[in-house]
Short mmCIF file of C-alpha atoms in Angstrom, two decimals:
data_model
loop_
_atom_site.label_atom_id
_atom_site.label_comp_id
_atom_site.label_asym_id
_atom_site.label_seq_id
_atom_site.Cartn_x
_atom_site.Cartn_y
_atom_site.Cartn_z
CA MET A 1 -54.42 65.73 -143.56
CA SER A 2 -57.06 65.44 -141.46
CA GLU A 3 -56.81 67.72 -137.80
CA PRO A 4 -56.03 65.63 -134.82
CA SER A 5 -58.31 64.75 -132.88
CA GLN A 6 -59.19 65.70 -129.00
CA PRO A 7 -59.21 63.54 -126.08
CA PRO A 8 -63.08 63.77 -125.04
CA ASP A 9 -63.88 65.55 -122.19
CA HIS A 10 -66.82 66.10 -119.59
CA VAL A 11 -68.96 67.89 -122.05
CA ASP A 12 -67.88 64.90 -124.99
CA ARG A 13 -68.86 62.45 -121.68
CA VAL A 14 -72.69 64.15 -121.29
CA LEU A 15 -73.05 64.35 -124.82
CA GLU A 16 -72.56 60.61 -125.13
CA GLN A 17 -74.87 59.59 -121.97
CA TRP A 18 -77.72 61.49 -123.55
CA ALA A 19 -76.89 60.18 -126.87
CA ARG A 20 -76.90 56.43 -124.72
CA GLU A 21 -79.87 56.92 -122.73
CA ARG A 22 -81.87 59.54 -125.47
CA PRO A 23 -81.22 59.08 -128.54
CA ASP A 24 -84.38 60.27 -129.59
CA LEU A 25 -83.22 63.49 -128.91
CA ASP A 26 -80.32 65.51 -130.25
CA ALA A 27 -78.53 66.72 -127.54
CA SER A 28 -75.57 68.73 -129.77
CA PRO A 29 -76.82 72.25 -128.08
CA MET A 30 -75.60 71.08 -125.19
CA ALA A 31 -72.28 71.02 -126.71
CA VAL A 32 -71.66 74.55 -127.49
CA ILE A 33 -73.50 75.93 -124.54
CA GLY A 34 -71.82 73.94 -122.16
CA ARG A 35 -68.51 74.40 -123.27
CA MET A 36 -69.42 78.47 -123.07
CA GLY A 37 -70.47 78.07 -119.58
CA ARG A 38 -67.04 76.60 -118.72
CA LEU A 39 -65.09 79.25 -120.99
CA ALA A 40 -67.24 81.83 -118.96
CA ARG A 41 -66.14 81.00 -115.79
CA ILE A 42 -62.54 80.28 -116.79
CA VAL A 43 -62.92 83.81 -117.99
CA GLU A 44 -64.48 85.70 -115.15
CA ALA A 45 -62.12 84.12 -112.71
CA GLU A 46 -59.23 85.22 -114.51
CA LEU A 47 -60.93 89.06 -114.60
CA ASN A 48 -61.45 89.25 -111.39
CA HIS A 49 -57.74 87.94 -110.53
CA THR A 50 -56.72 90.66 -112.31
CA PHE A 51 -58.66 93.32 -111.25
CA ALA A 52 -57.87 92.01 -107.13
CA ARG A 53 -54.81 93.18 -107.97
CA HIS A 54 -56.00 96.60 -108.01
CA GLY A 55 -57.94 96.79 -105.31
CA LEU A 56 -61.41 96.22 -107.87
CA ASP A 57 -64.22 94.70 -108.64
CA ARG A 58 -66.03 94.02 -111.82
CA SER A 59 -68.44 97.11 -110.90
CA SER A 60 -65.69 99.40 -109.79
CA PHE A 61 -63.68 98.59 -112.62
CA ASP A 62 -66.52 99.49 -115.00
CA VAL A 63 -67.62 102.53 -112.95
CA LEU A 64 -63.81 103.73 -113.39
CA ALA A 65 -63.52 103.31 -116.56
CA THR A 66 -66.57 104.66 -118.05
CA LEU A 67 -65.67 107.61 -116.32
CA ARG A 68 -62.09 107.71 -118.05
CA ARG A 69 -63.53 107.22 -121.27
CA SER A 70 -65.69 109.48 -120.87
CA GLY A 71 -63.01 111.94 -121.55
CA PRO A 72 -62.67 115.28 -119.36
CA PRO A 73 -63.25 115.68 -117.54
CA TYR A 74 -64.46 112.43 -116.56
CA ARG A 75 -67.53 113.36 -115.39
CA LEU A 76 -71.38 112.15 -115.53
CA THR A 77 -74.39 112.02 -113.49
CA PRO A 78 -75.23 108.99 -112.27
CA GLY A 79 -77.85 108.51 -115.05
CA ALA A 80 -75.26 108.72 -117.94
CA LEU A 81 -73.50 106.55 -115.98
CA THR A 82 -75.68 103.87 -115.60
CA ARG A 83 -76.73 104.13 -119.49
CA SER A 84 -72.96 104.06 -120.43
CA SER A 85 -71.82 100.81 -118.30
CA MET A 86 -71.94 97.42 -117.77
CA VAL A 87 -73.44 98.44 -113.90
CA THR A 88 -77.51 98.16 -112.90
CA SER A 89 -79.12 101.37 -111.69
CA GLY A 90 -78.92 99.70 -108.52
CA ALA A 91 -75.72 98.89 -108.19
CA VAL A 92 -74.45 102.14 -109.30
CA SER A 93 -75.47 103.98 -106.33
CA GLN A 94 -73.48 101.17 -104.14
CA ARG A 95 -70.60 101.44 -105.89
CA LEU A 96 -70.24 105.18 -105.79
CA ASP A 97 -70.56 105.14 -101.83
CA ARG A 98 -67.50 102.78 -102.06
CA LEU A 99 -65.82 104.40 -104.61
CA GLN A 100 -65.99 107.94 -102.96
CA ALA A 101 -65.05 106.55 -99.47
CA ARG A 102 -61.94 105.17 -101.19
CA GLY A 103 -60.79 108.88 -102.76
CA LEU A 104 -62.06 107.09 -106.27
CA ILE A 105 -64.38 109.62 -107.27
CA THR A 106 -65.93 112.73 -106.16
CA ARG A 107 -70.34 113.45 -105.80
CA THR A 108 -71.28 117.25 -106.75
CA PRO A 109 -74.38 119.26 -107.18
CA ASN A 110 -74.72 119.93 -111.36
CA ALA A 111 -74.14 122.92 -112.63
CA THR A 112 -77.00 123.50 -114.56
CA ASP A 113 -79.25 121.11 -112.56
CA ARG A 114 -79.34 121.51 -108.41
CA ARG A 115 -81.28 117.82 -108.47
CA SER A 116 -78.73 116.12 -109.39
CA MET A 117 -75.40 115.32 -108.87
CA ASP A 118 -72.29 114.91 -111.12
CA VAL A 119 -69.94 111.73 -110.35
CA ALA A 120 -66.05 112.74 -111.20
CA LEU A 121 -62.86 110.45 -111.16
CA THR A 122 -60.34 112.02 -108.27
CA ASP A 123 -56.69 112.33 -109.41
CA GLU A 124 -56.63 109.15 -107.14
CA GLY A 125 -59.13 107.09 -109.03
CA HIS A 126 -57.49 108.56 -112.26
CA ALA A 127 -54.04 107.04 -111.59
CA LEU A 128 -55.66 103.55 -110.56
CA ILE A 129 -57.49 103.08 -113.54
CA GLU A 130 -54.83 103.98 -115.71
CA ARG A 131 -52.84 101.31 -113.87
CA ALA A 132 -55.95 99.17 -114.01
CA LEU A 133 -56.77 99.23 -117.85
CA PRO A 134 -53.70 97.44 -119.15
CA ASP A 135 -53.11 94.86 -116.92
CA HIS A 136 -57.29 94.28 -118.22
CA LEU A 137 -56.54 94.57 -121.60
CA ASP A 138 -53.51 92.20 -121.46
CA THR A 139 -55.34 89.31 -119.62
CA GLU A 140 -58.52 89.58 -122.07
CA HIS A 141 -55.37 89.25 -125.36
CA ARG A 142 -54.30 86.55 -122.85
CA LEU A 143 -57.44 84.62 -122.84
CA LEU A 144 -58.68 85.20 -126.27
#
C-alpha cells in the first residue's frame, strides 16, 4: 500500500521551476533546507508567543532557566551564566540589567572573588520561571 501523496507546497514548486530552468543542477538540498527554514520560523514564532505570555523573550527566559537548572542556591557568575546558557556574552549584561530592573534577579559581589559578581534568582524570578517552564515545554511538545 503506498503512502498518500501530499499536494505540492511552495518548496516543491521552487524545485520544479529549477528543474525546468536549470536541469543540469541538483537543487534537492533546497527541499530540506527550505523546509527547515520555514519550520524554524514557525517554531520561533510559537516559542516567542509562549514567552510573551509570561512577559519574557527568548534570552530572558534562557537566563532565568539557566539559573533555575543550576540548582540551589540558583546563583552563577556572569561568566558561568554565559557558558551555561544560549545567550552571547554581550547579551548577558543587557539581559541582566533588564531582569534586575524587573526584580527577577539580584547581582551581588562574589564571596570569594570581590572582582566578580554573583547573579541569583529572586523569589519572584524563581516563581516566574516555575510558571513559564511548563508552558514552554507544552509548546515544544505540541510543536514536535
